[in-house]
JSON list of C-alpha atoms in Angstrom, two decimals:
[
{"chain": "Q", "resi": 1, "resn": "UNK", "atom": "CA", "xyz": [-10.84, -12.45, -7.04]},
{"chain": "Q", "resi": 2, "resn": "UNK", "atom": "CA", "xyz": [-9.13, -10.25, -9.55]},
{"chain": "Q", "resi": 3, "resn": "UNK", "atom": "CA", "xyz": [-6.18, -7.93, -8.95]},
{"chain": "Q", "resi": 4, "resn": "UNK", "atom": "CA", "xyz": [-4.09, -5.47, -10.92]},
{"chain": "Q", "resi": 5, "resn": "UNK", "atom": "CA", "xyz": [-1.17, -3.22, -9.94]},
{"chain": "Q", "resi": 6, "resn": "UNK", "atom": "CA", "xyz": [0.49, -0.27, -11.64]},
{"chain": "Q", "resi": 7, "resn": "UNK", "atom": "CA", "xyz": [3.30, 2.11, -10.74]},
{"chain": "Q", "resi": 8, "resn": "UNK", "atom": "CA", "xyz": [4.38, 5.27, -12.54]},
{"chain": "Q", "resi": 9, "resn": "UNK", "atom": "CA", "xyz": [7.36, 7.60, -12.26]},
{"chain": "Q", "resi": 10, "resn": "UNK", "atom": "CA", "xyz": [5.15, 10.68, -12.38]},
{"chain": "Q", "resi": 11, "resn": "UNK", "atom": "CA", "xyz": [5.87, 13.97, -14.13]},
{"chain": "Q", "resi": 12, "resn": "UNK", "atom": "CA", "xyz": [8.73, 15.35, -12.03]},
{"chain": "Q", "resi": 13, "resn": "UNK", "atom": "CA", "xyz": [10.85, 12.64, -10.38]},
{"chain": "Q", "resi": 14, "resn": "UNK", "atom": "CA", "xyz": [13.92, 11.36, -12.22]},
{"chain": "Q", "resi": 15, "resn": "UNK", "atom": "CA", "xyz": [13.28, 7.76, -11.14]},
{"chain": "Q", "resi": 16, "resn": "UNK", "atom": "CA", "xyz": [10.64, 5.63, -9.45]},
{"chain": "Q", "resi": 17, "resn": "UNK", "atom": "CA", "xyz": [11.12, 4.66, -5.77]},
{"chain": "Q", "resi": 18, "resn": "UNK", "atom": "CA", "xyz": [7.75, 2.87, -5.51]},
{"chain": "Q", "resi": 19, "resn": "UNK", "atom": "CA", "xyz": [7.30, -0.90, -5.82]},
{"chain": "Q", "resi": 20, "resn": "UNK", "atom": "CA", "xyz": [4.21, -3.08, -5.96]},
{"chain": "Q", "resi": 21, "resn": "UNK", "atom": "CA", "xyz": [2.96, -6.58, -6.71]},
{"chain": "Q", "resi": 22, "resn": "UNK", "atom": "CA", "xyz": [-0.07, -8.83, -6.35]},
{"chain": "Q", "resi": 23, "resn": "UNK", "atom": "CA", "xyz": [0.52, -12.58, -6.03]},
{"chain": "Q", "resi": 24, "resn": "UNK", "atom": "CA", "xyz": [-2.13, -15.31, -5.99]},
{"chain": "Q", "resi": 25, "resn": "UNK", "atom": "CA", "xyz": [-1.69, -18.67, -4.27]},
{"chain": "Q", "resi": 26, "resn": "UNK", "atom": "CA", "xyz": [-3.14, -22.02, -5.29]},
{"chain": "Q", "resi": 27, "resn": "UNK", "atom": "CA", "xyz": [-6.29, -21.37, -3.22]},
{"chain": "Q", "resi": 28, "resn": "UNK", "atom": "CA", "xyz": [-7.04, -18.13, -5.04]},
{"chain": "Q", "resi": 29, "resn": "UNK", "atom": "CA", "xyz": [-5.98, -15.92, -2.11]},
{"chain": "Q", "resi": 30, "resn": "UNK", "atom": "CA", "xyz": [-3.98, -12.78, -2.86]},
{"chain": "Q", "resi": 31, "resn": "UNK", "atom": "CA", "xyz": [-1.05, -11.03, -1.28]},
{"chain": "Q", "resi": 32, "resn": "UNK", "atom": "CA", "xyz": [-0.98, -7.39, -2.36]},
{"chain": "Q", "resi": 33, "resn": "UNK", "atom": "CA", "xyz": [1.89, -5.03, -1.49]},
{"chain": "Q", "resi": 34, "resn": "UNK", "atom": "CA", "xyz": [2.60, -1.35, -2.16]},
{"chain": "Q", "resi": 35, "resn": "UNK", "atom": "CA", "xyz": [5.84, 0.24, -0.92]},
{"chain": "Q", "resi": 36, "resn": "UNK", "atom": "CA", "xyz": [7.05, 3.84, -1.28]},
{"chain": "Q", "resi": 37, "resn": "UNK", "atom": "CA", "xyz": [10.82, 4.09, -0.82]},
{"chain": "Q", "resi": 38, "resn": "UNK", "atom": "CA", "xyz": [12.86, 6.97, 0.53]},
{"chain": "Q", "resi": 39, "resn": "UNK", "atom": "CA", "xyz": [16.54, 7.72, 0.77]},
{"chain": "Q", "resi": 40, "resn": "UNK", "atom": "CA", "xyz": [17.55, 9.14, -2.59]},
{"chain": "Q", "resi": 41, "resn": "UNK", "atom": "CA", "xyz": [18.82, 7.70, -5.85]},
{"chain": "Q", "resi": 42, "resn": "UNK", "atom": "CA", "xyz": [19.43, 3.93, -5.80]},
{"chain": "Q", "resi": 43, "resn": "UNK", "atom": "CA", "xyz": [18.36, 3.73, -2.17]},
{"chain": "Q", "resi": 44, "resn": "UNK", "atom": "CA", "xyz": [14.63, 4.34, -1.87]},
{"chain": "Q", "resi": 45, "resn": "UNK", "atom": "CA", "xyz": [13.94, 2.15, -4.85]},
{"chain": "Q", "resi": 46, "resn": "UNK", "atom": "CA", "xyz": [16.12, -0.60, -3.34]},
{"chain": "Q", "resi": 47, "resn": "UNK", "atom": "CA", "xyz": [14.27, -0.41, -0.01]},
{"chain": "Q", "resi": 48, "resn": "UNK", "atom": "CA", "xyz": [10.80, -0.60, -1.56]},
{"chain": "Q", "resi": 49, "resn": "UNK", "atom": "CA", "xyz": [11.82, -3.43, -3.90]},
{"chain": "Q", "resi": 50, "resn": "UNK", "atom": "CA", "xyz": [13.30, -5.39, -0.97]},
{"chain": "Q", "resi": 51, "resn": "UNK", "atom": "CA", "xyz": [10.08, -4.98, 1.02]},
{"chain": "Q", "resi": 52, "resn": "UNK", "atom": "CA", "xyz": [7.91, -6.29, -1.81]},
{"chain": "Q", "resi": 53, "resn": "UNK", "atom": "CA", "xyz": [10.32, -9.10, -2.68]},
{"chain": "Q", "resi": 54, "resn": "UNK", "atom": "CA", "xyz": [10.65, -10.22, 0.95]},
{"chain": "Q", "resi": 55, "resn": "UNK", "atom": "CA", "xyz": [6.90, -10.63, 1.43]},
{"chain": "Q", "resi": 56, "resn": "UNK", "atom": "CA", "xyz": [6.49, -12.20, -1.99]},
{"chain": "Q", "resi": 57, "resn": "UNK", "atom": "CA", "xyz": [9.13, -14.86, -1.28]},
{"chain": "Q", "resi": 58, "resn": "UNK", "atom": "CA", "xyz": [7.52, -15.76, 2.04]},
{"chain": "Q", "resi": 59, "resn": "UNK", "atom": "CA", "xyz": [4.10, -15.93, 0.37]},
{"chain": "Q", "resi": 60, "resn": "UNK", "atom": "CA", "xyz": [5.32, -18.42, -2.20]},
{"chain": "Q", "resi": 61, "resn": "UNK", "atom": "CA", "xyz": [6.41, -20.75, 0.61]},
{"chain": "Q", "resi": 62, "resn": "UNK", "atom": "CA", "xyz": [2.90, -20.81, 2.11]},
{"chain": "Q", "resi": 63, "resn": "UNK", "atom": "CA", "xyz": [0.73, -23.78, 1.23]},
{"chain": "Q", "resi": 64, "resn": "UNK", "atom": "CA", "xyz": [-2.05, -23.61, 3.83]},
{"chain": "Q", "resi": 65, "resn": "UNK", "atom": "CA", "xyz": [-5.06, -21.32, 3.57]},
{"chain": "Q", "resi": 66, "resn": "UNK", "atom": "CA", "xyz": [-5.48, -18.26, 5.76]},
{"chain": "Q", "resi": 67, "resn": "UNK", "atom": "CA", "xyz": [-7.89, -17.41, 8.56]},
{"chain": "Q", "resi": 68, "resn": "UNK", "atom": "CA", "xyz": [-7.90, -13.90, 10.08]},
{"chain": "Q", "resi": 69, "resn": "UNK", "atom": "CA", "xyz": [-5.64, -14.66, 13.06]},
{"chain": "Q", "resi": 70, "resn": "UNK", "atom": "CA", "xyz": [-3.09, -16.46, 10.93]},
{"chain": "Q", "resi": 71, "resn": "UNK", "atom": "CA", "xyz": [-3.15, -13.70, 8.29]},
{"chain": "Q", "resi": 72, "resn": "UNK", "atom": "CA", "xyz": [-2.46, -11.04, 10.91]},
{"chain": "Q", "resi": 73, "resn": "UNK", "atom": "CA", "xyz": [0.39, -13.03, 12.47]},
{"chain": "Q", "resi": 74, "resn": "UNK", "atom": "CA", "xyz": [1.87, -13.79, 9.05]},
{"chain": "Q", "resi": 75, "resn": "UNK", "atom": "CA", "xyz": [1.86, -10.14, 7.98]},
{"chain": "Q", "resi": 76, "resn": "UNK", "atom": "CA", "xyz": [3.39, -8.97, 11.25]},
{"chain": "Q", "resi": 77, "resn": "UNK", "atom": "CA", "xyz": [6.16, -11.57, 11.00]},
{"chain": "Q", "resi": 78, "resn": "UNK", "atom": "CA", "xyz": [6.99, -11.06, 7.34]},
{"chain": "Q", "resi": 79, "resn": "UNK", "atom": "CA", "xyz": [6.98, -7.26, 7.57]},
{"chain": "Q", "resi": 80, "resn": "UNK", "atom": "CA", "xyz": [9.35, -7.47, 10.53]},
{"chain": "Q", "resi": 81, "resn": "UNK", "atom": "CA", "xyz": [11.59, -9.75, 8.43]},
{"chain": "Q", "resi": 82, "resn": "UNK", "atom": "CA", "xyz": [11.51, -7.23, 5.59]},
{"chain": "Q", "resi": 83, "resn": "UNK", "atom": "CA", "xyz": [12.41, -4.46, 8.02]},
{"chain": "Q", "resi": 84, "resn": "UNK", "atom": "CA", "xyz": [15.46, -6.41, 9.23]},
{"chain": "Q", "resi": 85, "resn": "UNK", "atom": "CA", "xyz": [16.57, -7.13, 5.65]},
{"chain": "Q", "resi": 86, "resn": "UNK", "atom": "CA", "xyz": [16.41, -3.46, 4.65]},
{"chain": "Q", "resi": 87, "resn": "UNK", "atom": "CA", "xyz": [18.13, -2.27, 7.82]},
{"chain": "Q", "resi": 88, "resn": "UNK", "atom": "CA", "xyz": [20.90, -4.84, 7.45]},
{"chain": "Q", "resi": 89, "resn": "UNK", "atom": "CA", "xyz": [21.66, -3.82, 3.86]},
{"chain": "Q", "resi": 90, "resn": "UNK", "atom": "CA", "xyz": [21.65, -0.13, 4.75]},
{"chain": "Q", "resi": 91, "resn": "UNK", "atom": "CA", "xyz": [24.30, -0.81, 7.38]},
{"chain": "Q", "resi": 92, "resn": "UNK", "atom": "CA", "xyz": [26.41, -3.00, 5.08]},
{"chain": "Q", "resi": 93, "resn": "UNK", "atom": "CA", "xyz": [26.54, -0.64, 2.10]},
{"chain": "Q", "resi": 94, "resn": "UNK", "atom": "CA", "xyz": [27.27, 3.09, 2.58]},
{"chain": "Q", "resi": 95, "resn": "UNK", "atom": "CA", "xyz": [25.38, 4.03, -0.58]},
{"chain": "Q", "resi": 96, "resn": "UNK", "atom": "CA", "xyz": [22.19, 2.67, 0.99]},
{"chain": "Q", "resi": 97, "resn": "UNK", "atom": "CA", "xyz": [22.63, 4.31, 4.41]},
{"chain": "Q", "resi": 98, "resn": "UNK", "atom": "CA", "xyz": [19.42, 5.88, 5.65]},
{"chain": "Q", "resi": 99, "resn": "UNK", "atom": "CA", "xyz": [17.14, 4.20, 3.17]},
{"chain": "Q", "resi": 100, "resn": "UNK", "atom": "CA", "xyz": [13.67, 3.13, 4.16]},
{"chain": "Q", "resi": 101, "resn": "UNK", "atom": "CA", "xyz": [10.20, 2.55, 2.81]},
{"chain": "Q", "resi": 102, "resn": "UNK", "atom": "CA", "xyz": [6.54, 2.68, 3.66]},
{"chain": "Q", "resi": 103, "resn": "UNK", "atom": "CA", "xyz": [4.49, -0.47, 3.19]},
{"chain": "Q", "resi": 104, "resn": "UNK", "atom": "CA", "xyz": [0.85, -1.39, 2.94]},
{"chain": "Q", "resi": 105, "resn": "UNK", "atom": "CA", "xyz": [0.20, -5.10, 2.48]},
{"chain": "Q", "resi": 106, "resn": "UNK", "atom": "CA", "xyz": [-2.88, -7.28, 2.55]},
{"chain": "Q", "resi": 107, "resn": "UNK", "atom": "CA", "xyz": [-3.93, -10.90, 2.57]},
{"chain": "Q", "resi": 108, "resn": "UNK", "atom": "CA", "xyz": [-7.15, -11.08, 0.57]},
{"chain": "Q", "resi": 109, "resn": "UNK", "atom": "CA", "xyz": [-9.57, -14.01, 0.73]},
{"chain": "Q", "resi": 110, "resn": "UNK", "atom": "CA", "xyz": [-13.19, -14.15, -0.42]},
{"chain": "Q", "resi": 111, "resn": "UNK", "atom": "CA", "xyz": [-14.41, -13.83, 3.18]},
{"chain": "Q", "resi": 112, "resn": "UNK", "atom": "CA", "xyz": [-12.04, -11.25, 4.66]},
{"chain": "Q", "resi": 113, "resn": "UNK", "atom": "CA", "xyz": [-9.15, -8.92, 3.99]},
{"chain": "Q", "resi": 114, "resn": "UNK", "atom": "CA", "xyz": [-6.30, -8.40, 6.47]},
{"chain": "Q", "resi": 115, "resn": "UNK", "atom": "CA", "xyz": [-4.38, -5.15, 6.03]},
{"chain": "Q", "resi": 116, "resn": "UNK", "atom": "CA", "xyz": [-1.03, -4.21, 7.60]},
{"chain": "Q", "resi": 117, "resn": "UNK", "atom": "CA", "xyz": [0.82, -0.94, 7.10]},
{"chain": "Q", "resi": 118, "resn": "UNK", "atom": "CA", "xyz": [3.73, 1.24, 8.16]},
{"chain": "Q", "resi": 119, "resn": "UNK", "atom": "CA", "xyz": [4.01, 4.84, 6.98]},
{"chain": "Q", "resi": 120, "resn": "UNK", "atom": "CA", "xyz": [1.63, 6.84, 4.80]},
{"chain": "Q", "resi": 121, "resn": "UNK", "atom": "CA", "xyz": [0.79, 4.44, 1.98]},
{"chain": "Q", "resi": 122, "resn": "UNK", "atom": "CA", "xyz": [-2.91, 3.69, 2.29]},
{"chain": "Q", "resi": 123, "resn": "UNK", "atom": "CA", "xyz": [-5.65, 1.09, 1.95]},
{"chain": "Q", "resi": 124, "resn": "UNK", "atom": "CA", "xyz": [-9.28, 1.80, 1.09]},
{"chain": "Q", "resi": 125, "resn": "UNK", "atom": "CA", "xyz": [-12.35, -0.41, 0.81]},
{"chain": "Q", "resi": 126, "resn": "UNK", "atom": "CA", "xyz": [-15.37, 0.44, -1.29]},
{"chain": "Q", "resi": 127, "resn": "UNK", "atom": "CA", "xyz": [-18.70, -1.36, -0.98]},
{"chain": "Q", "resi": 128, "resn": "UNK", "atom": "CA", "xyz": [-22.37, -0.65, -0.37]},
{"chain": "Q", "resi": 129, "resn": "UNK", "atom": "CA", "xyz": [-21.51, 2.11, 2.10]},
{"chain": "Q", "resi": 130, "resn": "UNK", "atom": "CA", "xyz": [-19.12, 3.90, -0.23]},
{"chain": "Q", "resi": 131, "resn": "UNK", "atom": "CA", "xyz": [-15.39, 4.56, 0.11]},
{"chain": "Q", "resi": 132, "resn": "UNK", "atom": "CA", "xyz": [-13.71, 4.00, 3.48]},
{"chain": "Q", "resi": 133, "resn": "UNK", "atom": "CA", "xyz": [-10.04, 4.58, 4.37]},
{"chain": "Q", "resi": 134, "resn": "UNK", "atom": "CA", "xyz": [-8.82, 1.61, 6.40]},
{"chain": "Q", "resi": 135, "resn": "UNK", "atom": "CA", "xyz": [-5.35, 2.87, 7.38]},
{"chain": "Q", "resi": 136, "resn": "UNK", "atom": "CA", "xyz": [-4.20, 5.87, 9.39]},
{"chain": "Q", "resi": 137, "resn": "UNK", "atom": "CA", "xyz": [-1.04, 7.62, 8.17]},
{"chain": "Q", "resi": 138, "resn": "UNK", "atom": "CA", "xyz": [2.01, 7.34, 10.41]},
{"chain": "Q", "resi": 139, "resn": "UNK", "atom": "CA", "xyz": [3.01, 10.91, 9.67]},
{"chain": "Q", "resi": 140, "resn": "UNK", "atom": "CA", "xyz": [3.75, 14.04, 11.70]},
{"chain": "Q", "resi": 141, "resn": "UNK", "atom": "CA", "xyz": [0.93, 15.98, 10.07]},
{"chain": "Q", "resi": 142, "resn": "UNK", "atom": "CA", "xyz": [-1.66, 13.26, 10.67]},
{"chain": "Q", "resi": 143, "resn": "UNK", "atom": "CA", "xyz": [-0.62, 13.09, 14.31]},
{"chain": "Q", "resi": 144, "resn": "UNK", "atom": "CA", "xyz": [-1.11, 16.86, 14.59]},
{"chain": "Q", "resi": 145, "resn": "UNK", "atom": "CA", "xyz": [-4.56, 16.51, 13.03]},
{"chain": "Q", "resi": 146, "resn": "UNK", "atom": "CA", "xyz": [-5.52, 13.71, 15.45]},
{"chain": "Q", "resi": 147, "resn": "UNK", "atom": "CA", "xyz": [-4.32, 15.86, 18.39]},
{"chain": "Q", "resi": 148, "resn": "UNK", "atom": "CA", "xyz": [-6.39, 18.82, 17.20]},
{"chain": "Q", "resi": 149, "resn": "UNK", "atom": "CA", "xyz": [-3.35, 20.97, 16.44]},
{"chain": "Q", "resi": 150, "resn": "UNK", "atom": "CA", "xyz": [-4.10, 21.12, 12.71]},
{"chain": "Q", "resi": 151, "resn": "UNK", "atom": "CA", "xyz": [-7.31, 21.04, 10.72]},
{"chain": "Q", "resi": 152, "resn": "UNK", "atom": "CA", "xyz": [-7.74, 18.70, 7.75]},
{"chain": "Q", "resi": 153, "resn": "UNK", "atom": "CA", "xyz": [-7.56, 21.75, 5.48]},
{"chain": "Q", "resi": 154, "resn": "UNK", "atom": "CA", "xyz": [-4.32, 23.00, 7.05]},
{"chain": "Q", "resi": 155, "resn": "UNK", "atom": "CA", "xyz": [-2.81, 19.53, 6.74]},
{"chain": "Q", "resi": 156, "resn": "UNK", "atom": "CA", "xyz": [-3.36, 19.43, 2.98]},
{"chain": "Q", "resi": 157, "resn": "UNK", "atom": "CA", "xyz": [-0.54, 21.85, 2.17]},
{"chain": "Q", "resi": 158, "resn": "UNK", "atom": "CA", "xyz": [1.54, 21.66, 5.33]},
{"chain": "Q", "resi": 159, "resn": "UNK", "atom": "CA", "xyz": [5.31, 22.03, 4.61]},
{"chain": "Q", "resi": 160, "resn": "UNK", "atom": "CA", "xyz": [6.12, 18.95, 6.74]},
{"chain": "Q", "resi": 161, "resn": "UNK", "atom": "CA", "xyz": [3.45, 16.75, 5.22]},
{"chain": "Q", "resi": 162, "resn": "UNK", "atom": "CA", "xyz": [6.00, 14.15, 4.08]},
{"chain": "Q", "resi": 163, "resn": "UNK", "atom": "CA", "xyz": [7.62, 13.66, 7.51]},
{"chain": "Q", "resi": 164, "resn": "UNK", "atom": "CA", "xyz": [7.01, 10.05, 8.57]},
{"chain": "Q", "resi": 165, "resn": "UNK", "atom": "CA", "xyz": [6.88, 8.80, 12.15]},
{"chain": "Q", "resi": 166, "resn": "UNK", "atom": "CA", "xyz": [7.30, 5.15, 11.10]},
{"chain": "Q", "resi": 167, "resn": "UNK", "atom": "CA", "xyz": [9.02, 3.43, 8.18]},
{"chain": "Q", "resi": 168, "resn": "UNK", "atom": "CA", "xyz": [10.63, 0.10, 7.36]},
{"chain": "Q", "resi": 169, "resn": "UNK", "atom": "CA", "xyz": [14.41, -0.05, 7.51]},
{"chain": "Q", "resi": 170, "resn": "UNK", "atom": "CA", "xyz": [15.05, 2.76, 9.99]},
{"chain": "Q", "resi": 171, "resn": "UNK", "atom": "CA", "xyz": [14.89, 0.90, 13.33]},
{"chain": "Q", "resi": 172, "resn": "UNK", "atom": "CA", "xyz": [15.38, -2.73, 14.38]},
{"chain": "Q", "resi": 173, "resn": "UNK", "atom": "CA", "xyz": [11.88, -2.95, 15.83]},
{"chain": "Q", "resi": 174, "resn": "UNK", "atom": "CA", "xyz": [9.06, -1.52, 13.77]},
{"chain": "Q", "resi": 175, "resn": "UNK", "atom": "CA", "xyz": [5.48, -1.09, 14.96]},
{"chain": "Q", "resi": 176, "resn": "UNK", "atom": "CA", "xyz": [3.03, -2.43, 12.38]},
{"chain": "Q", "resi": 177, "resn": "UNK", "atom": "CA", "xyz": [-0.69, -1.67, 12.40]},
{"chain": "Q", "resi": 178, "resn": "UNK", "atom": "CA", "xyz": [-2.78, -4.67, 11.31]},
{"chain": "Q", "resi": 179, "resn": "UNK", "atom": "CA", "xyz": [-6.56, -5.06, 11.05]},
{"chain": "Q", "resi": 180, "resn": "UNK", "atom": "CA", "xyz": [-8.99, -7.53, 9.51]},
{"chain": "Q", "resi": 181, "resn": "UNK", "atom": "CA", "xyz": [-12.22, -6.60, 7.75]},
{"chain": "Q", "resi": 182, "resn": "UNK", "atom": "CA", "xyz": [-15.01, -8.67, 6.29]},
{"chain": "Q", "resi": 183, "resn": "UNK", "atom": "CA", "xyz": [-15.90, -7.83, 2.72]},
{"chain": "Q", "resi": 184, "resn": "UNK", "atom": "CA", "xyz": [-18.66, -8.86, 0.36]},
{"chain": "Q", "resi": 185, "resn": "UNK", "atom": "CA", "xyz": [-18.74, -10.05, -3.22]},
{"chain": "Q", "resi": 186, "resn": "UNK", "atom": "CA", "xyz": [-18.08, -7.14, -5.61]},
{"chain": "Q", "resi": 187, "resn": "UNK", "atom": "CA", "xyz": [-16.40, -5.04, -2.91]},
{"chain": "Q", "resi": 188, "resn": "UNK", "atom": "CA", "xyz": [-13.15, -3.44, -4.05]},
{"chain": "Q", "resi": 189, "resn": "UNK", "atom": "CA", "xyz": [-9.90, -2.69, -2.20]},
{"chain": "Q", "resi": 190, "resn": "UNK", "atom": "CA", "xyz": [-7.43, 0.00, -3.22]},
{"chain": "Q", "resi": 191, "resn": "UNK", "atom": "CA", "xyz": [-3.82, 0.14, -2.02]},
{"chain": "Q", "resi": 192, "resn": "UNK", "atom": "CA", "xyz": [-1.71, 3.15, -2.99]},
{"chain": "Q", "resi": 193, "resn": "UNK", "atom": "CA", "xyz": [1.24, 5.42, -2.31]},
{"chain": "Q", "resi": 194, "resn": "UNK", "atom": "CA", "xyz": [0.79, 9.06, -1.32]},
{"chain": "Q", "resi": 195, "resn": "UNK", "atom": "CA", "xyz": [1.65, 10.08, -4.87]},
{"chain": "Q", "resi": 196, "resn": "UNK", "atom": "CA", "xyz": [-1.94, 9.13, -5.66]},
{"chain": "Q", "resi": 197, "resn": "UNK", "atom": "CA", "xyz": [-3.79, 10.36, -2.58]},
{"chain": "Q", "resi": 198, "resn": "UNK", "atom": "CA", "xyz": [-2.02, 13.72, -2.49]},
{"chain": "Q", "resi": 199, "resn": "UNK", "atom": "CA", "xyz": [-3.42, 14.45, -5.95]},
{"chain": "Q", "resi": 200, "resn": "UNK", "atom": "CA", "xyz": [-6.71, 12.56, -6.31]},
{"chain": "Q", "resi": 201, "resn": "UNK", "atom": "CA", "xyz": [-9.67, 13.28, -4.03]},
{"chain": "Q", "resi": 202, "resn": "UNK", "atom": "CA", "xyz": [-11.76, 10.65, -2.27]},
{"chain": "Q", "resi": 203, "resn": "UNK", "atom": "CA", "xyz": [-14.66, 11.55, -4.56]},
{"chain": "Q", "resi": 204, "resn": "UNK", "atom": "CA", "xyz": [-12.52, 10.92, -7.63]},
{"chain": "Q", "resi": 205, "resn": "UNK", "atom": "CA", "xyz": [-11.24, 7.64, -6.17]},
{"chain": "Q", "resi": 206, "resn": "UNK", "atom": "CA", "xyz": [-14.79, 6.48, -5.55]},
{"chain": "Q", "resi": 207, "resn": "UNK", "atom": "CA", "xyz": [-15.99, 7.52, -9.00]},
{"chain": "Q", "resi": 208, "resn": "UNK", "atom": "CA", "xyz": [-13.21, 5.55, -10.71]},
{"chain": "Q", "resi": 209, "resn": "UNK", "atom": "CA", "xyz": [-13.59, 2.48, -8.50]},
{"chain": "Q", "resi": 210, "resn": "UNK", "atom": "CA", "xyz": [-17.36, 2.47, -9.04]},
{"chain": "Q", "resi": 211, "resn": "UNK", "atom": "CA", "xyz": [-17.06, 2.77, -12.82]},
{"chain": "Q", "resi": 212, "resn": "UNK", "atom": "CA", "xyz": [-17.76, -0.08, -15.24]},
{"chain": "Q", "resi": 213, "resn": "UNK", "atom": "CA", "xyz": [-14.19, -0.15, -16.52]},
{"chain": "Q", "resi": 214, "resn": "UNK", "atom": "CA", "xyz": [-11.93, -3.19, -16.31]},
{"chain": "Q", "resi": 215, "resn": "UNK", "atom": "CA", "xyz": [-9.59, -3.21, -13.32]},
{"chain": "Q", "resi": 216, "resn": "UNK", "atom": "CA", "xyz": [-6.59, -2.43, -15.52]},
{"chain": "Q", "resi": 217, "resn": "UNK", "atom": "CA", "xyz": [-8.48, 0.57, -16.93]},
{"chain": "Q", "resi": 218, "resn": "UNK", "atom": "CA", "xyz": [-9.42, 1.78, -13.45]},
{"chain": "Q", "resi": 219, "resn": "UNK", "atom": "CA", "xyz": [-5.85, 1.68, -12.16]},
{"chain": "Q", "resi": 220, "resn": "UNK", "atom": "CA", "xyz": [-4.58, 3.42, -15.30]},
{"chain": "Q", "resi": 221, "resn": "UNK", "atom": "CA", "xyz": [-7.22, 6.12, -14.86]},
{"chain": "Q", "resi": 222, "resn": "UNK", "atom": "CA", "xyz": [-6.15, 6.75, -11.26]},
{"chain": "Q", "resi": 223, "resn": "UNK", "atom": "CA", "xyz": [-2.53, 7.15, -12.39]},
{"chain": "Q", "resi": 224, "resn": "UNK", "atom": "CA", "xyz": [-3.64, 9.48, -15.18]},
{"chain": "Q", "resi": 225, "resn": "UNK", "atom": "CA", "xyz": [-5.60, 11.68, -12.78]},
{"chain": "Q", "resi": 226, "resn": "UNK", "atom": "CA", "xyz": [-2.62, 12.04, -10.43]},
{"chain": "Q", "resi": 227, "resn": "UNK", "atom": "CA", "xyz": [-0.32, 12.92, -13.32]},
{"chain": "Q", "resi": 228, "resn": "UNK", "atom": "CA", "xyz": [-2.85, 15.37, -14.70]},
{"chain": "Q", "resi": 229, "resn": "UNK", "atom": "CA", "xyz": [-2.94, 17.08, -11.29]},
{"chain": "Q", "resi": 230, "resn": "UNK", "atom": "CA", "xyz": [0.83, 17.61, -11.37]},
{"chain": "Q", "resi": 231, "resn": "UNK", "atom": "CA", "xyz": [2.37, 14.19, -10.77]},
{"chain": "Q", "resi": 232, "resn": "UNK", "atom": "CA", "xyz": [5.14, 15.58, -8.57]},
{"chain": "Q", "resi": 233, "resn": "UNK", "atom": "CA", "xyz": [5.67, 12.22, -6.87]},
{"chain": "Q", "resi": 234, "resn": "UNK", "atom": "CA", "xyz": [5.83, 8.60, -7.97]},
{"chain": "Q", "resi": 235, "resn": "UNK", "atom": "CA", "xyz": [2.34, 7.12, -8.20]},
{"chain": "Q", "resi": 236, "resn": "UNK", "atom": "CA", "xyz": [1.34, 3.54, -7.37]},
{"chain": "Q", "resi": 237, "resn": "UNK", "atom": "CA", "xyz": [-2.03, 1.86, -7.13]},
{"chain": "Q", "resi": 238, "resn": "UNK", "atom": "CA", "xyz": [-3.19, -1.73, -6.69]},
{"chain": "Q", "resi": 239, "resn": "UNK", "atom": "CA", "xyz": [-6.85, -2.76, -6.95]},
{"chain": "Q", "resi": 240, "resn": "UNK", "atom": "CA", "xyz": [-8.40, -6.03, -5.80]},
{"chain": "Q", "resi": 241, "resn": "UNK", "atom": "CA", "xyz": [-12.00, -6.94, -6.55]},
{"chain": "Q", "resi": 242, "resn": "UNK", "atom": "CA", "xyz": [-13.79, -9.62, -4.55]},
{"chain": "Q", "resi": 243, "resn": "UNK", "atom": "CA", "xyz": [-15.43, -11.07, -7.62]},
{"chain": "Q", "resi": 244, "resn": "UNK", "atom": "CA", "xyz": [-16.59, -14.67, -8.13]},
{"chain": "Q", "resi": 245, "resn": "UNK", "atom": "CA", "xyz": [-14.35, -14.94, -11.18]},
{"chain": "Q", "resi": 246, "resn": "UNK", "atom": "CA", "xyz": [-11.21, -17.05, -10.74]},
{"chain": "Q", "resi": 247, "resn": "UNK", "atom": "CA", "xyz": [-9.39, -15.09, -13.41]},
{"chain": "Q", "resi": 248, "resn": "UNK", "atom": "CA", "xyz": [-6.69, -12.48, -12.82]},
{"chain": "Q", "resi": 249, "resn": "UNK", "atom": "CA", "xyz": [-5.82, -9.27, -14.57]},
{"chain": "Q", "resi": 250, "resn": "UNK", "atom": "CA", "xyz": [-2.37, -8.84, -13.04]}
]
């Protein structure tokens, strides 16, 4: 497998509250994490960094390989740990009160990919059948769409589009969605914050991911497209390719 991550401040924000990383273990399996923080200056960025760091530290302690059931249990446990860490710090330090973060994280092996998420950061898979979104946003607007109270078109520019129904660091118990998918050689996974998906269409995502560029060029192109479309938010993308190569582009 190969993986690359990139985060960008965007064109408007004064600082970057997104965090990301991709870490490979000795068996060639990857942990990939994207987190989009909230809570204002020196709070949202702290929350997202804590989420990524917490999972990364736990990953480095793992020595055994993963099967789907174990990957799902591991992600649920470590994301809950990250939630408790963020919540504890927000209670200890007044300047961090109210901070939180989205998270989308995955354990990637050559046979399967297990994806867990909280909030509106997303995961996509692209293979023979094209681009497929594998997460469902935990947002007010998405819930209204699912209930038939808003159309997809109305949701695009809804004034409460950024209202989240779930986030890390806001409650002691957090509900995490986790699913496992098989994937084939040459399939590609994309993990991203809403700073990308609010600005770049599914068609554009698919075109870039299907291109012959290197992974680092693909992720840079996605960031460029979001910035070109306005870049009002921080933008983060992580791409993993299920290639036979043992090399990494991180």
